Amino acid sequence: MNNVRILLTGDCSLSVEFGNEISEAVNRRVRSFRAALENAAIPGITETVPTYRSLMVHYDPAVIRYDPLRDELEKLLGDSGDAPVPPGLVLEIPVLYGGEAGPDLPFVAEHAGINEDQVVRIHSSAEYLIYMLGFTPGFTYLGGMSERIAAPRLAQPRLRIPSGSVGIAGTQTGIYPVDSPGGWQLIGRTPVKMYDPEREKPILPEAGQYIQFIPVAQKEYDAILREVEAGTYAVRTHVRKED
Amino acid sequence: MSIRVIQPGVLTTVQDLGRFGFQQYGVPVSGAMDPRSLKLANLLLGNDPGEAALEITVTGPQLIFGEANYAVLTGGDLGAELDGKPMPRYQAVKIEAGQTLRFLGLRNGCRAYLAFAGGLDVPLVMGSRSTCMKAKIGGIKGRKLEAGDELRFRAPQPDLPFPERRRIGTDFVPQKQYELHAVLGPQDDHFTEAGLRTFFSEVYTVSADFDRMGCRLDGPPIEHKGGADIISDGIAFGAVQIPSSGKPIIMTADRQTTGGYTKIATVCSADFRFLGQLKGGDKVNFIPISVEQAQNVLLLERQYFRMIRDFLR
């Protein structure tokens, strides 16, 4: 219960805040509480939204008013301690690095004082925690990128970045789920659609999962793209080894 | 073809009450900016209160109907005329095939809602028919209406029973200054005493920069204790963000799901009827309300909706 605060976000939602830092430990508590809340199945809760360090809980005050809901949540926070979070699922996201797909790879390499292959090796060797999704549909806020390949944003943002582009901004890395303007350094592109409103599961990644980028060559990229377009591609996954 | 769009108006979109359950994936909720007006239009037609309708902004479209049905127009007064005669608001109006609806210009408010008995035949995307232009989903191909578009009624009822009973008084009444009741939080502790006093005592003016994502206000800056940035967290409809400029931005239907600015308070749900009708130049002030009171008012409003529904059964 220590450091946990229940904050008012109007008359139909509240925010349970677990800390004031971006850390895997705090984020794990958000997910653990979300799992506990799902098990508790409190009537009136309509939707929950996990973020870096808090869980937003939407509810219908015609079913449960603020005070009784707060009591229920406090009770749950008291008992659950920390409900175990299952080991993370790692989504293996194929990426064609460099060239037209990643026009800023040379800059990132030069900025880091290493060669392009080394940037790719560092970028694709980590499993990045999806802290949360937000900003646009399917955009993942990832943690854990090596500072060795950190790079500043473009001074002049691009007007249109194609969906699937993989970029770096500061110590953050991420994938553009939809075509949009943006200032990230683009190092590659994935043929996998993070967001596809036509798909049965429109958004592929979920908060609490991990992403690992897998370097692929042009031929493999093209083959995967054909499967994605035919709707037959399934992203490979593995269960993360707990450290 | 039930409706043909001759002129689209500045921003006419299909909206229901929004897309719920997908905020965890970063999908904006969208839905009607003034949910009360949408619900009233639907209730008067015997529709589900959350049935999809047209949300019409400032300058309305010109529409030709190809099929008879009943319609209700609610919200702001945009000067609607059906075949050259003023179309009454807040009451069921029979529309005949071949009739033309146009809007002469804004008289008050900002948004009108045009609902049809049996709703609009627009596909559900993630459980909702609401248009989200940012995510390019819902409504007509995820965009606003364009000239030449055609829309179909889903289950038109040209013989809707007892149409004469389907009317209420004009519900939206424009104000010289809109009082928005707001529940403190989630980041009220990021502001000085003076900052909180400013927020609840000064008058703010809606800037020209208002859209379905948010409503920017001009007025005395609100003083932070520290910085204006926080670790991104969830954003509710009506959340009042205060960025480093100190000028409030009220987050509305198409807001992004998460954000990194301090939020001083949240406008209570019952006042979205005013929030959704604000336009550039309008004056607002904020009044504190407890969460208990805000919920009482919200439940009273629901009771009013139930009464209308039961009366028309």
Coordinates of C-alpha atoms in Angstrom, one line a residue:
Chain A
M1 CA 0.0 0.0 0.0
N2 CA 3.0 2.3 0.5
N3 CA 3.1 5.3 -1.9
V4 CA -0.2 4.3 -3.5
R5 CA -2.6 7.2 -4.1
I6 CA -6.1 7.1 -5.4
L7 CA -6.6 10.3 -7.5
L8 CA -9.9 11.9 -8.7
T9 CA -10.2 12.1 -12.5
G10 CA -13.8 13.4 -12.6
D11 CA -17.1 11.7 -11.8
C12 CA -16.8 8.5 -13.9
S13 CA -13.1 7.5 -13.4
L14 CA -10.2 7.6 -11.0
S15 CA -6.5 6.9 -11.1
V16 CA -4.6 4.5 -8.9
E17 CA -1.0 5.8 -8.8
F18 CA 1.8 3.6 -7.7
G19 CA 4.7 5.9 -7.7
N20 CA 6.3 8.8 -9.4
E21 CA 9.0 7.3 -11.6
I22 CA 9.4 5.3 -14.8
S23 CA 10.6 1.9 -13.6
E24 CA 9.9 -1.7 -14.4
A25 CA 9.1 -2.3 -10.7
V26 CA 6.4 0.4 -10.5
N27 CA 5.0 -0.6 -13.9
R28 CA 4.8 -4.3 -12.7
R29 CA 2.7 -3.1 -9.7
V30 CA 0.3 -1.4 -12.1
R31 CA -0.1 -4.6 -14.1
S32 CA -0.3 -6.8 -11.0
F33 CA -3.1 -4.6 -9.6
R34 CA -4.9 -4.6 -12.9
A35 CA -4.8 -8.4 -12.9
A36 CA -6.1 -8.4 -9.3
L37 CA -8.9 -6.0 -10.3
E38 CA -9.9 -8.2 -13.2
N39 CA -10.2 -11.2 -10.9
A40 CA -12.2 -9.2 -8.3
A41 CA -14.7 -8.4 -11.1
I42 CA -16.2 -5.4 -9.2
P43 CA -19.6 -4.5 -10.8
G44 CA -19.6 -1.1 -12.4
I45 CA -16.0 -1.0 -13.6
T46 CA -16.2 -0.5 -17.3
E47 CA -12.6 -0.1 -18.5
T48 CA -9.1 0.1 -17.2
V49 CA -6.1 1.9 -18.8
P50 CA -2.6 1.0 -17.6
T51 CA 0.1 3.7 -17.9
Y52 CA 3.7 4.0 -16.8
R53 CA 2.9 4.3 -13.1
S54 CA -0.9 4.4 -12.7
L55 CA -4.0 2.5 -13.6
M56 CA -7.0 4.6 -14.7
V57 CA -10.3 2.9 -13.7
H58 CA -13.5 4.0 -15.5
Y59 CA -16.7 3.1 -13.8
D60 CA -20.4 3.8 -13.9
P61 CA -21.6 5.7 -10.9
A62 CA -25.1 4.4 -11.4
V63 CA -23.7 0.9 -10.4
I64 CA -21.0 1.9 -7.9
R65 CA -20.4 5.4 -6.4
Y66 CA -17.0 6.8 -5.7
D67 CA -16.8 6.1 -1.9
P68 CA -17.7 2.4 -2.0
L69 CA -15.5 1.9 -5.1
R70 CA -12.6 3.6 -3.3
D71 CA -13.2 1.2 -0.3
E72 CA -13.1 -1.8 -2.6
L73 CA -9.9 -0.7 -4.2
E74 CA -8.2 0.0 -0.9
K75 CA -9.2 -3.4 0.4
L76 CA -7.8 -5.0 -2.8
L77 CA -4.6 -3.0 -2.5
G78 CA -4.4 -4.1 1.1
D79 CA -4.8 -7.8 0.4
S80 CA -3.2 -8.4 -2.9
G81 CA 0.2 -7.4 -1.8
D82 CA 1.5 -8.1 -5.2
A83 CA -0.5 -10.6 -7.2
P84 CA 2.0 -12.5 -9.4
V85 CA 2.4 -11.2 -12.9
P86 CA 2.9 -14.0 -15.5
P87 CA 6.3 -13.9 -17.2
G88 CA 6.2 -11.5 -20.1
L89 CA 5.4 -12.5 -23.7
V90 CA 8.0 -11.3 -26.1
L91 CA 6.7 -10.2 -29.6
E92 CA 9.4 -10.8 -32.2
I93 CA 9.1 -7.9 -34.7
P94 CA 11.0 -8.4 -37.9
V95 CA 12.8 -5.2 -39.0
L96 CA 14.6 -4.3 -42.3
Y97 CA 17.3 -2.0 -41.0
G98 CA 19.0 0.9 -42.9
G99 CA 18.7 1.8 -46.5
E100 CA 15.5 3.4 -47.6
A101 CA 13.6 1.8 -44.7
G102 CA 15.9 3.4 -42.1
P103 CA 17.4 6.5 -43.6
D104 CA 18.8 7.8 -40.3
L105 CA 20.8 4.7 -39.4
P106 CA 24.1 6.2 -40.7
F107 CA 23.5 9.3 -38.5
V108 CA 22.7 7.2 -35.4
A109 CA 25.9 5.2 -36.0
E110 CA 28.0 8.3 -36.4
H111 CA 26.4 9.9 -33.3
A112 CA 27.3 6.8 -31.3
G113 CA 30.7 6.5 -32.8
I114 CA 30.2 2.9 -33.9
N115 CA 29.3 1.3 -37.2
E116 CA 25.8 0.6 -38.5
D117 CA 26.0 -3.2 -37.8
Q118 CA 26.8 -2.5 -34.2
V119 CA 23.8 -0.2 -33.9
V120 CA 21.6 -2.9 -35.3
R121 CA 23.1 -5.5 -33.0
I122 CA 22.6 -3.4 -29.9
H123 CA 19.0 -2.4 -31.0
S124 CA 18.0 -5.9 -31.7
S125 CA 19.6 -7.7 -28.7
A126 CA 17.3 -6.3 -26.0
E127 CA 13.8 -7.2 -25.0
Y128 CA 11.9 -3.9 -24.5
L129 CA 9.1 -3.7 -22.0
I130 CA 5.9 -2.1 -23.3
Y131 CA 5.1 0.2 -20.5
M132 CA 1.9 1.5 -22.0
L133 CA 0.2 2.3 -25.3
G134 CA -1.0 5.8 -26.1
F135 CA -0.5 8.9 -28.3
T136 CA -2.0 7.1 -31.3
P137 CA -3.7 3.7 -31.7
G138 CA -1.1 1.0 -31.2
F139 CA 1.8 3.3 -30.3
T140 CA 4.0 1.5 -27.7
Y141 CA 6.0 3.4 -25.0
L142 CA 9.0 1.1 -24.7
G143 CA 11.7 1.0 -22.0
G144 CA 15.1 -0.3 -21.8
M145 CA 17.0 0.9 -24.9
S146 CA 20.8 1.1 -24.5
E147 CA 22.0 4.6 -24.0
R148 CA 24.9 3.8 -26.4
I149 CA 22.5 4.2 -29.4
A150 CA 20.6 7.2 -28.0
A151 CA 20.2 10.0 -30.6
P152 CA 18.5 13.4 -30.6
R153 CA 15.3 14.0 -32.5
L154 CA 15.5 15.5 -36.0
A155 CA 15.8 19.3 -35.9
Q156 CA 13.2 19.4 -38.7
P157 CA 10.5 16.8 -38.3
R158 CA 9.4 14.8 -41.3
L159 CA 5.9 15.6 -42.6
R160 CA 5.0 12.0 -43.3
I161 CA 6.6 8.9 -41.8
P162 CA 5.2 5.6 -43.2
S163 CA 3.6 3.3 -40.7
G164 CA 5.9 0.5 -39.6
S165 CA 8.9 2.8 -39.3
V166 CA 11.2 2.0 -36.4
G167 CA 12.8 5.0 -34.8
I168 CA 14.9 6.4 -32.0
A169 CA 14.3 9.6 -30.0
G170 CA 16.6 10.2 -27.1
T171 CA 16.8 7.0 -25.2
Q172 CA 13.4 5.9 -26.5
T173 CA 12.7 3.5 -29.3
G174 CA 9.4 2.8 -31.0
I175 CA 7.3 1.9 -34.0
Y176 CA 5.0 4.3 -35.9
P177 CA 1.7 2.4 -36.0
V178 CA 0.1 4.8 -38.5
D179 CA 1.4 7.2 -41.1
S180 CA 2.2 10.5 -39.3
P181 CA 4.5 13.4 -39.1
G182 CA 7.3 13.0 -36.7
G183 CA 10.9 13.8 -35.6
W184 CA 12.3 10.4 -34.7
Q185 CA 15.5 9.1 -36.2
L186 CA 14.4 6.3 -38.5
I187 CA 16.6 3.2 -38.4
G188 CA 14.4 0.6 -40.0
R189 CA 10.9 -0.6 -40.9
T190 CA 8.7 -3.6 -40.0
P191 CA 6.2 -5.2 -42.4
V192 CA 4.1 -6.1 -39.4
K193 CA 1.0 -3.9 -38.7
M194 CA 0.9 -2.9 -35.1
Y195 CA -2.6 -1.3 -35.9
D196 CA -5.1 -2.6 -38.4
P197 CA -8.7 -1.6 -37.7
E198 CA -9.9 -4.3 -40.1
R199 CA -8.2 -7.1 -38.1
E200 CA -10.1 -9.1 -35.5
K201 CA -7.6 -7.9 -32.9
P202 CA -7.0 -4.4 -34.3
I203 CA -4.0 -3.6 -32.0
L204 CA -1.2 -6.2 -31.8
P205 CA 0.8 -5.2 -28.8
E206 CA -0.4 -5.1 -25.2
A207 CA 1.0 -3.2 -22.2
G208 CA 3.2 -5.6 -20.1
Q209 CA 4.4 -7.6 -23.1
Y210 CA 7.9 -7.1 -24.5
I211 CA 9.1 -6.3 -28.0
Q212 CA 12.3 -7.7 -29.6
F213 CA 13.4 -6.5 -33.0
I214 CA 14.7 -9.2 -35.3
P215 CA 16.9 -8.0 -38.2
V216 CA 15.7 -9.4 -41.6
A217 CA 17.0 -8.9 -45.1
Q218 CA 15.0 -7.4 -48.0
K219 CA 14.0 -10.8 -49.3
E220 CA 12.6 -12.0 -46.0
Y221 CA 10.9 -8.5 -45.5
D222 CA 9.1 -8.9 -48.8
A223 CA 8.0 -12.4 -48.0
I224 CA 6.6 -11.4 -44.6
L225 CA 4.9 -8.3 -46.2
R226 CA 3.1 -10.6 -48.6
E227 CA 1.9 -12.8 -45.7
V228 CA 0.8 -9.7 -43.7
E229 CA -1.2 -8.5 -46.7
A230 CA -2.8 -11.9 -47.2
G231 CA -3.7 -11.9 -43.5
T232 CA -1.7 -15.1 -42.9
Y233 CA 1.2 -13.8 -40.9
A234 CA 1.4 -14.6 -37.2
V235 CA 4.0 -12.7 -35.2
R236 CA 6.4 -15.1 -33.5
T237 CA 6.6 -14.9 -29.7
H238 CA 8.6 -16.4 -26.9
V239 CA 8.2 -16.3 -23.2
R240 CA 10.7 -14.0 -21.5
K241 CA 13.3 -15.7 -19.2
E242 CA 12.8 -14.0 -15.8
D243 CA 15.9 -12.3 -14.6
Chain B
M1 CA -29.9 5.9 -50.8
S2 CA -31.5 7.5 -47.8
I3 CA -29.4 10.6 -47.5
R4 CA -27.3 12.3 -50.2
V5 CA -24.8 14.9 -49.1
I6 CA -24.9 17.9 -51.5
Q7 CA -22.7 20.2 -49.3
P8 CA -20.9 18.7 -46.3
G9 CA -20.7 21.7 -44.0
V10 CA -17.4 22.5 -42.2
L11 CA -17.3 19.4 -40.0
T12 CA -20.2 16.9 -40.1
T13 CA -19.4 13.5 -38.7
V14 CA -21.3 10.3 -37.6
Q15 CA -21.0 10.0 -33.8
D16 CA -22.5 7.7 -31.1
L17 CA -21.5 7.8 -27.5
G18 CA -17.9 6.6 -28.3
R19 CA -15.6 3.7 -28.5
F20 CA -15.0 2.1 -25.1
G21 CA -12.6 -0.6 -24.1
F22 CA -9.8 0.4 -26.4
Q23 CA -8.1 3.2 -24.5
Q24 CA -5.6 0.7 -23.2
Y25 CA -4.4 0.4 -26.9
G26 CA -4.2 4.1 -27.5
V27 CA -7.5 4.4 -29.4
P28 CA -9.3 7.7 -28.6
V29 CA -12.9 7.3 -27.3
S30 CA -14.4 9.9 -29.7
G31 CA -18.3 10.1 -29.6
A32 CA -20.6 13.1 -29.3
M33 CA -19.1 16.3 -27.9
D34 CA -22.5 17.0 -26.3
P35 CA -23.7 13.6 -25.3
R36 CA -26.9 15.0 -23.7
S37 CA -28.1 16.4 -27.0
L38 CA -27.4 13.2 -28.8
K39 CA -29.3 11.1 -26.2
L40 CA -32.3 13.4 -26.2
A41 CA -32.5 13.3 -30.0
N42 CA -32.5 9.5 -29.9
L43 CA -34.8 9.1 -26.9
L44 CA -37.5 11.3 -28.7
L45 CA -37.4 8.8 -31.6
G46 CA -37.5 5.7 -29.4
N47 CA -34.0 4.8 -30.4
D48 CA -31.3 3.5 -28.0
P49 CA -29.9 6.8 -26.4
G50 CA -26.5 5.9 -27.8
E51 CA -27.6 5.4 -31.5
A52 CA -25.3 7.0 -34.0
A53 CA -26.4 10.3 -35.5
L54 CA -24.9 13.3 -37.4
E55 CA -22.9 15.8 -35.3
I56 CA -23.0 19.0 -37.2
T57 CA -20.5 21.8 -36.4
V58 CA -21.1 25.5 -36.9
T59 CA -22.0 25.6 -40.6
G60 CA -24.4 22.7 -41.5
P61 CA -24.5 20.6 -44.5
Q62 CA -27.1 20.5 -47.3
L63 CA -28.8 17.0 -47.5
I64 CA -31.4 15.5 -49.8
F65 CA -33.4 12.6 -48.5
G66 CA -34.3 9.7 -50.7
E67 CA -36.5 7.9 -48.2
A68 CA -39.1 8.9 -45.7
N69 CA -38.3 8.7 -42.0
Y70 CA -38.6 10.6 -38.7
A71 CA -35.8 12.8 -37.5
V72 CA -35.0 14.9 -34.4
L73 CA -32.7 17.9 -34.3
T74 CA -31.1 18.9 -31.0
G75 CA -28.2 20.9 -29.6
G76 CA -27.2 24.4 -30.9
D77 CA -29.3 26.3 -33.3
L78 CA -27.7 26.2 -36.7
G79 CA -30.7 27.6 -38.6
A80 CA -32.0 24.4 -40.0
E81 CA -34.6 24.6 -42.9
L82 CA -36.5 21.7 -44.3
D83 CA -37.7 22.6 -47.9
G84 CA -37.5 26.2 -47.1
K85 CA -39.4 26.1 -43.8
P86 CA -37.7 26.3 -40.4
M87 CA -37.2 22.8 -39.0
P88 CA -38.3 22.7 -35.4
R89 CA -35.7 21.4 -32.8
Y90 CA -36.3 19.0 -30.0
Q91 CA -39.3 17.3 -31.7
A92 CA -39.9 14.5 -34.1
V93 CA -40.2 15.8 -37.6
K94 CA -41.4 13.6 -40.6
I95 CA -39.0 13.8 -43.5
E96 CA -40.4 12.8 -46.9
A97 CA -38.4 11.5 -49.8
G98 CA -37.2 14.3 -52.0
Q99 CA -37.0 16.9 -49.2
T100 CA -33.9 19.1 -48.7
L101 CA -32.4 20.1 -45.4
R102 CA -30.0 23.0 -45.2
F103 CA -28.6 25.2 -42.5
L104 CA -28.7 29.0 -42.8
G105 CA -26.1 29.8 -40.2
L106 CA -25.2 29.6 -36.5
R107 CA -27.6 31.3 -34.1
N108 CA -26.3 29.8 -30.9
G109 CA -24.1 27.0 -29.5
C110 CA -21.7 25.2 -31.7
R111 CA -23.0 21.7 -32.6
A112 CA -26.3 20.3 -33.6
Y113 CA -27.3 16.6 -33.6
L114 CA -29.5 15.1 -36.3
A115 CA -30.8 11.6 -35.3
F116 CA -33.0 9.4 -37.4
A117 CA -35.5 6.8 -36.2
G118 CA -33.8 3.4 -36.5
G119 CA -30.3 5.0 -36.7
L120 CA -27.8 5.1 -39.5
D121 CA -26.4 2.1 -41.4
V122 CA -22.7 2.6 -40.7
P123 CA -20.5 -0.3 -39.8
L124 CA -19.4 -0.9 -36.2
V125 CA -15.6 -0.5 -35.8
M126 CA -14.4 -1.7 -32.4
G127 CA -17.9 -1.7 -31.1
S128 CA -18.8 1.9 -32.2
R129 CA -20.0 3.9 -35.2
S130 CA -18.2 7.1 -34.0
T131 CA -15.9 8.8 -36.4
C132 CA -12.3 9.2 -35.2
M133 CA -10.5 11.1 -37.9
K134 CA -7.1 10.7 -36.2
A135 CA -7.4 6.9 -36.2
K136 CA -9.3 7.0 -39.6
I137 CA -12.1 4.7 -38.3
G138 CA -15.8 4.8 -37.9
G139 CA -18.5 6.8 -39.6
I140 CA -17.9 7.2 -43.3
K141 CA -14.4 5.7 -43.9
G142 CA -13.1 7.4 -40.8
R143 CA -13.6 10.9 -42.1
K144 CA -16.0 13.8 -42.1
L145 CA -18.8 14.0 -44.6
E146 CA -17.9 15.0 -48.2
A147 CA -20.1 16.2 -51.0
G148 CA -21.5 13.2 -52.9
D149 CA -21.5 10.9 -49.9
E150 CA -24.5 8.7 -49.4
L151 CA -25.8 7.4 -46.1
R152 CA -28.5 4.8 -45.4
F153 CA -31.0 4.6 -42.6
R154 CA -30.6 1.3 -40.8
A155 CA -34.3 0.6 -39.8
P156 CA -36.3 3.7 -40.9
Q157 CA -39.8 4.2 -39.3
P158 CA -41.9 6.4 -41.5
D159 CA -44.9 5.4 -39.4
L160 CA -43.4 6.2 -36.0
P161 CA -46.3 6.0 -33.5
F162 CA -47.7 9.1 -31.7
P163 CA -45.2 11.6 -33.3
E164 CA -47.1 14.6 -31.6
R165 CA -45.9 13.4 -28.2
R166 CA -42.3 13.3 -29.2
R167 CA -41.2 16.8 -28.2
I168 CA -39.6 18.6 -25.3
G169 CA -38.8 22.2 -24.7
T170 CA -35.5 23.6 -26.1
D171 CA -33.0 22.0 -23.9
F172 CA -29.8 23.8 -24.9
V173 CA -30.0 27.4 -23.8
P174 CA -27.0 29.6 -24.6
Q175 CA -25.5 31.6 -21.7
K176 CA -23.6 34.8 -21.5
Q177 CA -21.0 33.0 -19.5
Y178 CA -20.9 29.2 -19.0
E179 CA -20.4 27.9 -15.5
L180 CA -18.4 24.6 -15.7
H181 CA -18.5 22.6 -12.5
A182 CA -15.2 20.7 -12.0
V183 CA -13.9 18.1 -9.6
L184 CA -10.4 18.8 -8.4
G185 CA -7.7 16.4 -9.4
P186 CA -5.8 14.4 -10.4
Q187 CA -2.8 16.8 -10.2
D188 CA -4.3 19.6 -8.1
D189 CA -1.3 19.3 -5.7
H190 CA 1.0 20.5 -8.5
F191 CA -0.5 24.1 -8.2
T192 CA 0.0 26.9 -5.7
E193 CA -2.8 28.2 -3.6
A194 CA -2.8 31.2 -5.8
G195 CA -3.0 29.0 -8.9
L196 CA -6.0 27.2 -7.6
R197 CA -7.7 30.5 -6.7
T198 CA -7.1 31.8 -10.2
F199 CA -8.6 28.7 -11.7
F200 CA -11.8 29.0 -9.7
S201 CA -12.2 32.8 -9.8
E202 CA -11.2 34.1 -13.2
V203 CA -13.2 34.2 -16.4
Y204 CA -11.7 32.4 -19.4
T205 CA -12.4 32.9 -23.1
V206 CA -12.5 30.1 -25.6
S207 CA -9.8 30.7 -28.2
A208 CA -10.1 30.1 -31.9
D209 CA -8.2 26.9 -31.3
F210 CA -11.1 24.6 -30.4
D211 CA -11.8 21.2 -32.0
R212 CA -13.0 17.7 -31.1
M213 CA -9.7 17.0 -29.3
G214 CA -9.7 20.0 -26.9
C215 CA -10.8 23.5 -26.1
R216 CA -8.0 26.0 -25.5
L217 CA -8.8 28.9 -23.2
D218 CA -7.3 32.3 -22.9
G219 CA -7.1 34.1 -19.6
P220 CA -4.9 34.6 -16.5
P221 CA -2.3 31.9 -16.3
I222 CA -2.6 29.3 -13.5
E223 CA 0.5 29.0 -11.4
H224 CA 2.3 25.7 -11.0
K225 CA 4.3 24.7 -7.9
G226 CA 6.9 23.0 -9.9
G227 CA 6.9 22.1 -13.6
A228 CA 3.9 21.5 -15.9
D229 CA 5.2 18.1 -17.0
I230 CA 4.3 14.8 -15.4
I231 CA 4.9 11.2 -16.3
S232 CA 2.2 10.5 -18.8
D233 CA -1.1 9.1 -17.4
G234 CA -4.6 8.6 -18.6
I235 CA -6.9 11.5 -19.7
A236 CA -10.6 11.7 -18.9
F237 CA -13.2 13.5 -21.0
G238 CA -13.4 17.0 -19.5
A239 CA -9.9 16.9 -17.9
V240 CA -8.5 20.4 -17.7
Q241 CA -4.8 20.3 -18.7
I242 CA -2.5 23.2 -17.6
P243 CA 0.7 23.2 -19.7
S244 CA 3.6 25.4 -18.8
S245 CA 1.9 28.5 -20.4
G246 CA -0.6 28.3 -17.5
K247 CA -3.5 28.5 -20.0
P248 CA -6.1 25.7 -19.6
I249 CA -7.0 23.2 -22.3
I250 CA -10.2 21.2 -21.7
M251 CA -9.8 17.7 -23.2
T252 CA -12.8 16.5 -25.1
A253 CA -14.1 13.6 -27.2
D254 CA -11.1 13.0 -29.6
R255 CA -8.4 13.6 -26.9
Q256 CA -5.4 11.3 -26.9
T257 CA -5.7 8.6 -24.3
T258 CA -2.6 9.5 -22.3
G259 CA -0.7 12.7 -21.8
G260 CA 2.1 14.3 -19.9
Y261 CA 0.7 17.6 -18.7
T262 CA -0.7 18.4 -15.3
K263 CA -4.5 18.2 -15.0
I264 CA -5.9 20.5 -12.3
A265 CA -9.5 19.3 -12.4
T266 CA -12.1 17.5 -14.5
V267 CA -15.4 19.1 -15.8
C268 CA -18.3 17.1 -14.4
S269 CA -20.2 14.9 -16.9
A270 CA -23.5 16.8 -16.5
D271 CA -21.8 20.0 -17.8
F272 CA -20.6 18.3 -21.1
R273 CA -23.9 19.7 -22.4
F274 CA -22.2 23.1 -22.2
L275 CA -18.6 22.0 -22.9
G276 CA -19.7 20.5 -26.2
Q277 CA -21.4 23.7 -27.3
L278 CA -18.5 26.1 -26.7
K279 CA -16.9 28.0 -29.6
G280 CA -14.3 30.7 -30.0
G281 CA -15.1 33.8 -28.0
D282 CA -17.4 32.2 -25.4
K283 CA -16.7 32.9 -21.8
V284 CA -16.4 30.3 -19.1
N285 CA -15.7 30.1 -15.4
F286 CA -15.0 27.1 -13.2
I287 CA -16.9 26.2 -10.0
P288 CA -15.6 23.5 -7.6
I289 CA -17.9 20.5 -7.1
S290 CA -17.3 17.4 -5.0
V291 CA -17.3 14.0 -6.7
E292 CA -20.4 13.1 -4.7
Q293 CA -22.4 16.1 -5.9
A294 CA -21.2 15.6 -9.5
Q295 CA -22.4 12.0 -9.4
N296 CA -25.7 13.1 -7.9
V297 CA -26.3 15.5 -10.8
L298 CA -25.3 12.9 -13.3
L299 CA -27.7 10.3 -11.9
L300 CA -30.5 13.0 -11.9
E301 CA -29.8 13.5 -15.6
R302 CA -30.1 9.8 -16.2
Q303 CA -33.5 9.8 -14.4
Y304 CA -34.7 12.5 -16.7
F305 CA -33.7 10.4 -19.7
R306 CA -35.5 7.4 -18.3
M307 CA -38.7 9.5 -17.8
I308 CA -38.6 10.5 -21.4
R309 CA -38.1 7.0 -22.5
D310 CA -41.0 5.7 -20.3
F311 CA -43.3 8.4 -21.4
L312 CA -42.9 7.4 -25.1
R313 CA -43.3 3.7 -24.5

